[in-house]
XYZ file of C-alpha atoms in Angstrom:
664
model
C 0.000 0.000 0.000
C 2.883 2.397 0.803
C 4.388 1.816 -2.645
C 0.992 2.543 -4.277
C 0.677 5.817 -2.340
C 4.194 6.928 -3.312
C 3.431 6.294 -6.954
C 0.186 8.241 -6.714
C 1.951 11.187 -5.050
C 4.415 11.270 -7.951
C 1.534 11.231 -10.429
C -0.124 14.197 -8.733
C 3.127 16.151 -8.425
C 4.180 15.717 -12.070
C 1.877 18.250 -13.772
C 2.295 20.800 -10.980
C 6.099 20.768 -11.277
C 5.873 21.117 -15.040
C 3.342 23.920 -14.644
C 5.791 25.864 -12.498
C 8.487 25.792 -15.188
C 7.495 29.187 -16.573
C 7.241 28.254 -20.234
C 6.611 31.107 -22.660
C 3.083 31.699 -23.917
C 1.972 30.859 -27.414
C -0.626 32.487 -29.608
C -3.345 29.884 -29.144
C -7.025 30.018 -28.394
C -7.480 28.792 -24.841
C -9.966 28.787 -22.013
C -8.847 30.445 -18.784
C -9.571 28.943 -15.387
C -12.130 31.649 -14.611
C -13.866 30.894 -17.900
C -13.856 27.186 -17.065
C -15.392 27.720 -13.615
C -17.953 30.096 -15.092
C -19.073 27.740 -17.862
C -22.799 27.282 -17.396
C -23.987 23.704 -17.048
C -27.552 22.417 -17.146
C -27.322 18.854 -15.805
C -27.424 19.607 -12.074
C -30.719 21.546 -11.918
C -32.164 21.631 -15.470
C -31.291 25.297 -15.725
C -28.067 27.192 -16.325
C -25.645 27.616 -13.424
C -21.882 27.483 -12.969
C -20.080 24.435 -11.622
C -19.362 26.357 -8.411
C -23.063 27.103 -7.922
C -24.303 23.618 -8.832
C -25.468 21.419 -5.910
C -23.245 18.536 -7.045
C -19.661 17.360 -7.334
C -18.876 18.440 -10.900
C -16.115 17.864 -13.441
C -16.233 19.604 -16.827
C -14.221 18.292 -19.765
C -14.066 21.000 -22.428
C -13.573 20.867 -26.161
C -10.075 22.237 -25.634
C -9.235 19.435 -23.153
C -10.332 16.893 -25.736
C -8.126 18.529 -28.363
C -4.898 19.058 -26.392
C -4.906 15.509 -24.950
C -6.262 13.898 -28.141
C -9.068 11.916 -26.490
C -11.024 10.289 -29.284
C -13.818 8.464 -27.454
C -16.067 9.220 -24.524
C -14.485 6.357 -22.579
C -10.991 7.828 -23.036
C -12.122 11.216 -21.737
C -14.075 9.881 -18.758
C -11.188 7.630 -17.722
C -9.354 10.840 -16.706
C -12.129 12.141 -14.412
C -11.735 11.848 -10.651
C -13.909 9.143 -9.099
C -14.958 7.625 -12.447
C -13.872 4.109 -13.420
C -13.837 3.057 -17.075
C -12.660 -0.272 -18.463
C -13.543 -3.228 -20.635
C -14.078 -6.968 -20.243
C -13.488 -7.273 -24.037
C -17.211 -7.874 -24.474
C -18.376 -4.344 -23.664
C -16.992 -1.192 -22.127
C -18.213 -0.473 -18.620
C -18.212 2.501 -16.276
C -18.524 2.858 -12.528
C -18.116 5.524 -9.874
C -16.857 5.797 -6.306
C -16.034 2.150 -5.849
C -19.164 0.707 -7.430
C -18.152 -0.981 -10.661
C -20.265 -4.032 -11.394
C -17.631 -6.420 -12.673
C -18.174 -7.209 -16.323
C -21.764 -5.943 -16.288
C -22.477 -5.222 -19.985
C -25.560 -3.173 -19.114
C -24.051 -0.570 -16.737
C -27.509 0.511 -15.558
C -26.420 2.801 -12.707
C -24.785 5.616 -14.711
C -27.176 7.828 -16.669
C -25.877 9.015 -20.049
C -27.451 12.131 -21.575
C -26.987 13.594 -25.045
C -27.762 17.316 -24.873
C -29.815 16.644 -21.750
C -31.821 13.778 -23.306
C -31.399 10.307 -21.700
C -29.874 7.560 -23.867
C -31.230 4.619 -21.930
C -33.354 1.664 -22.945
C -35.534 -0.562 -20.775
C -35.077 -4.102 -22.137
C -31.695 -4.417 -20.371
C -31.782 -1.010 -18.575
C -28.440 -0.293 -20.210
C -26.995 3.131 -20.725
C -23.264 2.889 -21.180
C -23.053 0.790 -24.376
C -24.655 3.814 -26.016
C -21.471 5.743 -25.203
C -19.799 4.303 -28.291
C -22.638 5.797 -30.321
C -21.444 9.287 -29.371
C -18.755 8.723 -31.976
C -15.494 10.635 -32.304
C -15.782 13.243 -29.540
C -13.283 15.533 -31.282
C -15.840 16.151 -33.997
C -18.594 18.199 -32.374
C -18.546 17.693 -28.599
C -18.380 21.091 -26.877
C -18.127 19.786 -23.328
C -18.842 16.788 -21.103
C -20.584 17.467 -17.800
C -19.874 14.824 -15.137
C -21.964 14.938 -11.969
C -20.955 12.418 -9.324
C -23.736 11.290 -7.007
C -27.479 10.639 -7.262
C -29.697 12.437 -9.774
C -33.044 10.644 -9.528
C -34.752 13.691 -8.012
C -34.690 15.196 -11.499
C -34.053 12.307 -13.901
C -35.718 9.290 -12.298
C -34.496 5.725 -12.705
C -30.847 4.914 -13.330
C -29.261 8.197 -12.163
C -27.622 6.541 -9.150
C -23.835 6.789 -9.245
C -23.375 9.651 -11.688
C -24.795 11.585 -14.620
C -22.766 12.153 -17.792
C -24.168 14.808 -20.130
C -22.523 15.155 -23.554
C -23.134 18.604 -25.061
C -22.583 18.844 -28.819
C -22.123 21.867 -31.078
C -25.053 24.256 -31.139
C -26.539 25.530 -34.414
C -25.782 29.008 -33.093
C -22.374 30.328 -34.008
C -20.305 31.154 -37.078
C -20.616 29.074 -40.220
C -17.966 26.401 -40.151
C -16.869 23.185 -41.838
C -14.518 20.738 -40.144
C -13.234 17.325 -41.166
C -10.576 14.870 -40.051
C -9.149 11.494 -40.989
C -7.097 9.201 -38.751
C -5.125 6.036 -39.226
C -3.073 3.809 -36.996
C -1.912 0.346 -36.113
C -4.210 -2.611 -35.367
C -6.338 -1.578 -38.334
C -7.472 1.671 -36.702
C -9.139 4.202 -38.987
C -11.536 7.047 -38.245
C -13.073 10.059 -39.910
C -15.588 12.739 -39.073
C -17.105 15.818 -40.652
C -19.228 18.658 -39.263
C -21.141 21.399 -41.032
C -22.741 24.472 -39.420
C -24.828 26.864 -41.492
C -27.396 29.635 -41.125
C -30.102 30.574 -43.623
C -32.366 33.337 -42.395
C -34.214 32.154 -39.279
C -32.991 28.578 -39.810
C -29.663 27.433 -38.403
C -28.369 23.892 -38.252
C -25.385 21.681 -37.589
C -24.821 18.243 -39.147
C -22.254 15.719 -38.025
C -21.123 12.254 -39.073
C -18.312 9.956 -37.951
C -16.991 6.462 -38.564
C -14.446 4.538 -36.506
C -13.042 1.049 -36.949
C -10.320 -1.124 -35.498
C -9.256 -4.731 -35.888
C -8.246 -4.701 -32.224
C -5.439 -6.427 -30.386
C -4.488 -10.068 -30.182
C -4.733 -11.787 -26.806
C -3.197 -14.914 -25.355
C -5.461 -16.703 -22.885
C -3.292 -19.191 -20.991
C -6.339 -20.426 -19.069
C -7.462 -22.260 -22.209
C -3.993 -23.773 -22.570
C -4.439 -25.356 -19.153
C -7.738 -26.790 -20.434
C -5.965 -28.594 -23.294
C -6.142 -26.057 -26.157
C -2.979 -25.908 -28.251
C -3.450 -22.466 -29.821
C -4.561 -19.997 -27.159
C -3.843 -16.778 -29.065
C -6.996 -15.059 -30.307
C -6.490 -12.787 -33.304
C -8.889 -10.304 -34.893
C -11.788 -10.959 -32.519
C -11.349 -7.664 -30.664
C -12.621 -5.726 -33.694
C -15.057 -2.825 -33.500
C -17.027 -0.653 -35.943
C -18.918 2.523 -34.964
C -21.016 4.764 -37.202
C -22.742 7.942 -36.021
C -24.814 10.688 -37.646
C -26.685 13.469 -35.884
C -27.945 16.964 -36.375
C -29.498 19.921 -34.616
C -31.875 22.347 -36.288
C -33.157 25.607 -34.859
C -35.988 27.660 -36.312
C -37.094 30.589 -34.188
C -38.358 29.040 -30.926
C -38.284 25.400 -32.109
C -35.355 22.991 -31.936
C -34.989 19.501 -33.390
C -32.401 16.908 -32.344
C -31.860 13.884 -34.592
C -29.349 11.093 -34.085
C -28.540 7.562 -35.188
C -25.660 5.378 -34.078
C -24.541 1.810 -34.620
C -21.789 -0.040 -32.793
C -20.599 -3.549 -33.683
C -17.829 -5.596 -32.089
C -16.407 -9.061 -31.690
C -15.564 -10.599 -28.332
C -12.511 -12.848 -27.812
C -13.191 -14.167 -24.288
C -15.752 -16.906 -25.110
C -18.203 -15.485 -22.603
C -21.455 -17.260 -21.724
C -19.843 -20.631 -22.453
C -19.448 -20.009 -26.172
C -16.876 -21.703 -28.409
C -13.356 -20.407 -27.883
C -11.897 -18.364 -30.778
C -15.034 -18.604 -32.939
C -15.380 -16.146 -35.846
C -19.111 -15.675 -35.234
C -18.632 -14.227 -31.725
C -20.113 -10.762 -32.278
C -22.804 -8.268 -31.282
C -24.410 -5.093 -32.631
C -26.347 -2.267 -30.968
C -28.231 0.484 -32.811
C -29.946 3.540 -31.383
C -31.806 6.293 -33.183
C -34.196 9.010 -32.176
C -35.671 12.431 -32.728
C -36.671 15.085 -30.207
C -38.594 18.312 -30.731
C -37.970 21.014 -28.126
C -39.474 24.415 -27.504
C -38.799 27.056 -24.852
C -41.085 30.045 -24.482
C -41.690 32.852 -22.014
C -45.418 33.081 -21.342
C -45.306 35.701 -18.608
C -42.713 37.803 -16.933
C -40.168 35.495 -15.237
C -42.035 32.355 -16.383
C -40.253 30.069 -18.854
C -41.931 26.951 -20.267
C -39.908 24.044 -21.662
C -41.511 21.266 -23.684
C -40.033 18.184 -25.322
C -41.566 15.384 -27.390
C -39.364 12.520 -28.541
C -39.158 9.054 -30.007
C -36.263 6.644 -29.509
C -35.600 3.090 -30.680
C -32.903 0.730 -29.473
C -32.087 -2.583 -31.196
C -29.631 -5.211 -30.063
C -28.471 -8.381 -31.828
C -25.777 -10.835 -30.714
C -24.478 -14.179 -31.950
C -23.321 -16.777 -29.426
C -21.741 -19.914 -30.965
C -22.112 -23.151 -28.973
C -20.537 -26.550 -29.670
C -22.933 -29.016 -28.022
C -24.719 -29.306 -30.324
C -22.996 -27.239 -33.003
C -25.394 -24.313 -33.170
C -25.664 -20.546 -33.057
C -27.774 -18.668 -30.537
C -29.189 -15.399 -31.867
C -30.088 -13.090 -28.987
C -31.980 -9.856 -29.622
C -33.720 -7.022 -27.819
C -35.753 -3.997 -28.801
C -37.048 -0.946 -26.964
C -39.319 1.570 -28.651
C -40.438 4.501 -26.578
C -42.255 7.796 -26.852
C -41.313 10.423 -24.274
C -42.621 13.820 -23.289
C -41.418 16.367 -20.763
C -43.086 19.588 -19.677
C -41.612 21.898 -17.077
C -41.825 25.490 -16.013
C -39.398 27.732 -14.186
C -40.059 31.000 -12.458
C -38.569 33.391 -9.934
C -41.033 33.779 -7.079
C -38.905 36.727 -6.017
C -35.402 38.021 -6.715
C -33.733 35.411 -4.474
C -35.741 32.340 -5.454
C -35.734 29.993 -8.458
C -38.508 27.381 -8.721
C -38.726 24.586 -11.309
C -41.571 22.071 -11.533
C -42.459 19.591 -14.215
C -43.515 16.148 -15.312
C -42.028 13.471 -17.539
C -43.876 10.651 -19.249
C -42.198 7.747 -21.065
C -44.281 5.099 -22.810
C -42.273 2.003 -23.697
C -44.385 0.812 -26.601
C -42.257 -2.293 -27.048
C -39.686 -3.572 -24.564
C -38.637 -7.151 -25.107
C -35.836 -9.662 -25.303
C -36.105 -12.585 -27.692
C -33.923 -15.195 -29.328
C -33.651 -18.449 -31.241
C -31.191 -21.168 -32.311
C -30.255 -21.972 -35.895
C -30.484 -25.770 -35.438
C -33.057 -26.085 -32.677
C -36.786 -25.413 -32.365
C -36.226 -23.746 -29.002
C -37.076 -20.043 -28.895
C -37.634 -17.556 -26.098
C -39.361 -14.203 -25.816
C -40.414 -12.040 -22.912
C -41.772 -8.526 -23.180
C -43.674 -6.023 -21.103
C -44.751 -2.656 -22.509
C -45.106 -0.161 -19.664
C -45.311 3.522 -18.770
C -42.815 5.399 -16.618
C -44.243 8.636 -15.178
C -42.528 11.174 -12.934
C -43.343 14.506 -11.320
C -40.585 16.702 -9.921
C -40.017 20.018 -8.155
C -36.720 21.823 -7.592
C -36.335 25.022 -5.563
C -33.313 27.242 -4.947
C -33.397 29.955 -2.286
C -30.609 32.481 -1.789
C -29.948 33.123 1.900
C -27.979 35.803 3.738
C -24.255 35.247 3.913
C -23.833 34.309 0.232
C -25.528 30.947 0.764
C -27.929 29.034 -1.489
C -30.278 26.310 -0.214
C -31.552 23.724 -2.717
C -34.346 21.220 -2.170
C -35.802 18.808 -4.691
C -38.274 15.952 -4.801
C -39.489 13.572 -7.490
C -42.375 11.126 -7.354
C -41.932 8.397 -9.950
C -43.910 5.380 -11.082
C -41.200 3.489 -12.999
C -43.306 0.426 -13.834
C -46.709 2.082 -13.816
C -47.759 0.743 -10.408
C -44.847 1.305 -7.996
C -44.366 4.763 -6.525
C -40.900 6.056 -5.593
C -40.042 9.269 -3.714
C -36.491 10.570 -4.193
C -35.525 13.717 -2.248
C -32.502 15.943 -2.548
C -31.049 18.806 -0.517
C -27.969 21.009 -0.574
C -26.402 24.068 1.016
C -23.834 25.923 -1.094
C -21.801 28.666 0.558
C -19.727 30.990 -1.581
C -17.232 32.413 0.858
C -14.512 34.986 0.504
C -11.102 34.476 -1.113
C -12.454 32.155 -3.788
C -13.749 29.474 -1.425
C -16.946 27.467 -1.987
C -18.363 24.843 0.384
C -21.111 22.386 -0.595
C -23.040 20.168 1.817
C -25.265 17.717 -0.084
C -27.635 14.799 0.457
C -29.647 12.858 -2.103
C -31.405 9.601 -2.831
C -31.722 7.631 -6.056
C -33.244 4.452 -7.413
C -33.054 2.065 -10.341
C -36.077 0.124 -11.516
C -35.354 -3.474 -12.602
C -35.218 -4.052 -16.334
C -37.561 -6.235 -18.342
C -34.719 -8.749 -18.686
C -34.066 -8.896 -14.934
C -37.739 -9.324 -14.072
C -38.876 -11.712 -16.790
C -35.876 -13.704 -18.050
C -36.428 -17.444 -17.839
C -35.166 -20.476 -19.725
C -35.878 -24.189 -19.210
C -33.516 -25.820 -16.686
C -31.447 -22.632 -16.462
C -33.250 -19.566 -15.103
C -36.614 -18.525 -13.663
C -38.330 -15.136 -13.772
C -38.805 -12.807 -10.809
C -41.643 -10.372 -11.636
C -41.710 -9.187 -7.978
C -38.192 -7.755 -8.157
C -37.894 -4.465 -6.225
C -36.013 -1.334 -7.317
C -32.502 -0.654 -6.074
C -32.106 2.264 -3.653
C -29.171 4.557 -2.897
C -28.488 7.338 -0.387
C -25.467 9.632 -0.386
C -24.161 12.404 1.853
C -21.258 14.540 0.665
C -19.158 17.536 1.680
C -17.177 19.369 -1.024
C -14.679 22.223 -0.730
C -13.633 24.273 -3.785
C -10.730 26.727 -3.633
C -9.127 29.073 -6.162
C -5.534 28.854 -4.925
C -3.853 31.343 -7.268
C -4.573 32.807 -10.656
C -5.180 29.826 -12.917
C -4.919 27.214 -10.137
C -7.976 25.607 -8.559
C -8.460 22.698 -6.152
C -11.356 20.632 -4.850
C -11.726 18.185 -1.983
C -14.744 15.923 -1.389
C -15.707 13.370 1.240
C -18.744 11.140 0.807
C -20.718 8.238 2.222
C -22.755 6.094 -0.197
C -25.337 3.567 1.031
C -26.795 0.975 -1.370
C -29.879 -1.168 -0.648
C -31.555 -4.049 -2.494
C -28.841 -4.333 -5.138
C -30.000 -6.582 -7.965
C -27.622 -9.476 -8.610
C -27.884 -13.062 -9.828
C -28.945 -15.556 -7.148
C -30.441 -19.045 -6.883
C -34.194 -19.623 -6.695
C -34.903 -21.807 -3.650
C -37.806 -23.623 -5.268
C -36.208 -24.634 -8.568
C -32.493 -24.315 -7.882
C -32.098 -22.265 -11.082
C -30.562 -18.825 -11.564
C -32.757 -15.820 -10.834
C -32.250 -12.057 -10.498
C -32.866 -11.140 -6.854
C -32.536 -8.236 -4.398
C -29.671 -9.880 -2.558
C -27.119 -7.338 -1.501
C -26.695 -4.181 0.538
C -23.466 -2.246 0.131
C -21.802 1.004 1.055
C -18.874 3.115 -0.012
C -17.041 5.972 1.645
C -14.121 7.885 0.279
C -12.189 11.056 -0.415
C -11.580 12.745 -3.774
C -8.980 15.473 -4.299
C -8.376 17.307 -7.552
C -6.149 20.151 -8.731
C -6.466 21.918 -12.084
C -4.178 24.462 -13.697
C -5.285 26.400 -16.739
C -3.383 29.367 -18.149
C -4.470 30.894 -21.442
C -2.075 29.835 -24.170
C 0.272 28.149 -21.692
C 0.353 24.967 -19.659
C -2.782 22.980 -18.909
C -2.601 20.384 -16.168
C -4.745 18.333 -13.843
C -4.104 15.856 -11.055
C -6.488 13.867 -8.887
C -6.477 11.222 -6.193
C -9.415 9.071 -5.080
C -9.562 6.844 -2.033
C -12.630 4.612 -2.102
C -13.598 1.810 0.252
C -16.608 -0.111 -1.108
C -17.976 -3.038 0.903
C -21.087 -5.164 1.045
C -22.732 -8.461 1.907
C -23.392 -10.047 5.268
C -19.674 -10.165 6.113
C -18.951 -6.538 5.171
C -16.399 -7.690 2.602
C -14.540 -5.553 0.087
C -16.442 -5.363 -3.194
C -14.828 -6.932 -6.267
C -13.536 -4.688 -9.030
C -12.989 -1.739 -6.677
C -9.450 -0.309 -6.200
C -8.696 1.484 -2.944
C -6.410 4.073 -4.560
C -6.612 5.750 -7.976
C -4.320 8.545 -9.156
C -4.754 10.429 -12.414
C -2.783 13.299 -13.922
C -2.176 15.056 -17.196
C -0.164 17.942 -18.569
C -0.203 19.690 -21.947
C 2.780 21.925 -22.698
C 3.472 24.309 -25.614
C 7.133 24.162 -26.641
C 7.173 26.032 -29.941
C 4.994 28.530 -31.742
C 2.576 25.890 -33.032
C 3.552 22.690 -31.248
C 2.152 21.158 -28.074
C 3.008 17.939 -26.245
C 0.690 16.186 -23.810
C 0.838 13.256 -21.437
C -1.914 11.803 -19.281
C -1.383 8.995 -16.844
C -3.408 6.735 -14.549
C -2.220 4.687 -11.595
C -4.364 2.170 -9.716
C -3.894 -0.136 -6.769
C -5.000 -3.761 -6.932
C -8.582 -4.945 -7.374
C -10.322 -8.000 -5.971
C -11.694 -10.560 -8.438
C -14.801 -12.685 -7.992
C -12.612 -15.661 -7.019
C -10.908 -13.677 -4.261
C -7.604 -13.227 -6.096
C -6.113 -9.796 -6.742
C -5.058 -8.066 -9.928
C -1.686 -6.337 -9.934
C -1.428 -2.533 -9.597
C -0.698 -0.779 -12.872
C 0.447 2.559 -14.264
C -0.639 3.659 -17.749
C 0.742 6.523 -19.845
C -0.672 8.127 -22.986
C 1.142 10.796 -25.022
C 0.202 13.133 -27.863
C 2.080 15.570 -30.080
C -0.065 18.248 -31.707
C 0.908 20.645 -34.506
C -1.740 23.329 -35.010
C -1.948 25.363 -38.214
C 0.856 23.596 -40.064
C -1.057 25.057 -42.980
C -3.935 27.484 -42.568
C -6.725 25.543 -40.858
C -4.767 22.250 -40.909
C -3.611 20.397 -37.783
C -1.659 17.164 -37.266
C -1.818 14.965 -34.168
C 0.318 11.952 -33.303
C -1.078 9.943 -30.399
C 0.178 6.858 -28.567
C -2.003 5.194 -25.931
C -0.406 2.869 -23.385
C 2.915 4.084 -24.692
C 5.029 1.676 -22.604
C 2.932 -1.369 -23.595
C 1.988 -1.951 -19.957
C 0.549 -5.409 -19.418
C -2.332 -5.355 -16.943
C -5.628 -7.049 -16.152
C -9.029 -6.074 -14.750
C -11.490 -8.421 -13.016
C -14.003 -10.299 -15.134
C -17.607 -11.218 -14.399
C -19.503 -14.403 -13.566
C -19.804 -14.905 -17.332
C -16.036 -15.515 -17.370
C -16.181 -18.227 -14.698
C -17.196 -21.880 -14.578
C -19.762 -23.354 -14.880
C -20.925 -20.590 -17.241
C -17.704 -20.868 -19.249
C -15.312 -23.746 -19.876
C -12.479 -22.244 -17.834
C -12.122 -19.682 -15.049
C -10.891 -16.272 -16.215
C -11.145 -14.123 -13.072
C -8.971 -11.381 -14.607
C -9.171 -10.151 -18.204
C -6.218 -8.886 -20.217
C -6.455 -5.273 -21.350
C -5.390 -3.806 -24.708
C -1.772 -2.862 -25.332
C -0.214 0.043 -27.195
C -2.126 1.839 -29.963
C -0.663 4.532 -32.246
C -2.618 6.896 -34.496
C -2.051 9.910 -36.737
C -4.842 12.435 -37.346
C -5.153 15.188 -39.955
C -7.824 17.822 -39.189
C -9.081 20.602 -41.443
C -11.227 23.585 -40.417
C -12.753 25.992 -42.928
């Protein structure tokens, strides 16, 4: 543990020492620290406020951050945020927060992902995070990423338990612009994107499209060698293809958001007991939708917001089995119509009141499948309506203090009522100090899959499954240390009840989703950010998190005690900039009780802006030292579900890419 702490201290110190080197400024467009802290966000209260004012623990990743560190995907950017855990089990990416990372869970139902404030979440599996790949190349049109750690159900309902991630893309407002880029690299990596923003009279719009592909890395699974396999190297099964198109249109007081995304990938780990190293091991997820939004002032100080949307999610996977030699085709679909109506007003000069309702009708929510050489089929579906009513009030008090209270009443399955409260006191003191005291509750309704999945001699349904519950108390201190240097410190206590996990039905002896576990997490998060216009940009963070659960109060799997993250971007010539970001973690516990080794990852980027007018070049190397490391797997990687036990999953090695970007 001492060695881990020393490494983390060195990680945190690195960007601060570089920042103090006094490098000369360059003529580059940059965002100052004051501008960063004064960026208005909308995720915390459904109205504009700065990150200092927001009743939440907030991290903002800006468009400039994405550029100077050359983060290409949402997962790469979020992996740098304090308290957020991002990884892969080579079947899907996953994300967790504050010690709660459900090992290998492909559905990731406890983090709510928003695109311009609109939830990207389906109900068949209750999954949110696989839609992250459908954001596409984030360098194309992502303006900022708002990360709110903690519960958000008082405004957003089900699923907003551990954190909310809101991806804000380019607005139709702004100068006319055309941007495009192409990238290439090793392991068959290739990517491209293009964005167009135009104005014609009262109509303004932005259109965006991107494509990314990779053949992936090769992996050697020695566990299969111990089971008698001669060739245990899997090649070209870690491939991935992502295609995204979206647009925003604005005409007077009406806005339209349109998006479609498709993500396909192979999986090399033979999960769910499938045939090892089989070419048909693959899955595809597609999501598309349209939302119409209007905002109008109907009286003095009264603003009405209305949204009407449609969204469809489709999932298809192929699982090859050998006994008998057949393919299992597993599919899911969720079609929903959603509407939100809310109003905001100032009852007086020191008060802001927001009240509204949200209605989501899941017209079709089902999981179904079949086998190519067997008459066996399965299908379970349950259309339902999710309704919620919420109120949020902010009152300014003497002494530069703001009190926030919120409450939402939700009926996530049409017949079960849930009350989720929220409260906060935010004090903006002198000398650039802000103190936040916060409490909130959240819930997650079980998915259609968790409630209704059954299969002969394997699993039984549990239609009486209860929602998961969470409560969190947090104290956060923000401090502007010097010009351009800002720090934050948070302490929290997270209590989890009725966690939904796989258990055994007493009557049949088969698998069943059950409310089996209570858990808790407490920890400390510290972060320092340096931002000087045209000069050095740096960040460093440390998170201590102790997550435990079960009857014996045991440490939760997949949860490291210590995580250090840091990054620095340095100009060293008139148009050149070098960047390095790094991540250091202590060991994690696997489901078999073994431990993964600590690891330290480094990513570097070299950026040349305006090599020609409007042309930029970026050379990026991820995992530059080819660090070999593993992360815990899930029950789907263990016997008897699979042929061999793989408690820890290898992670990808080094990847190099070169990007050419053009802006007109």
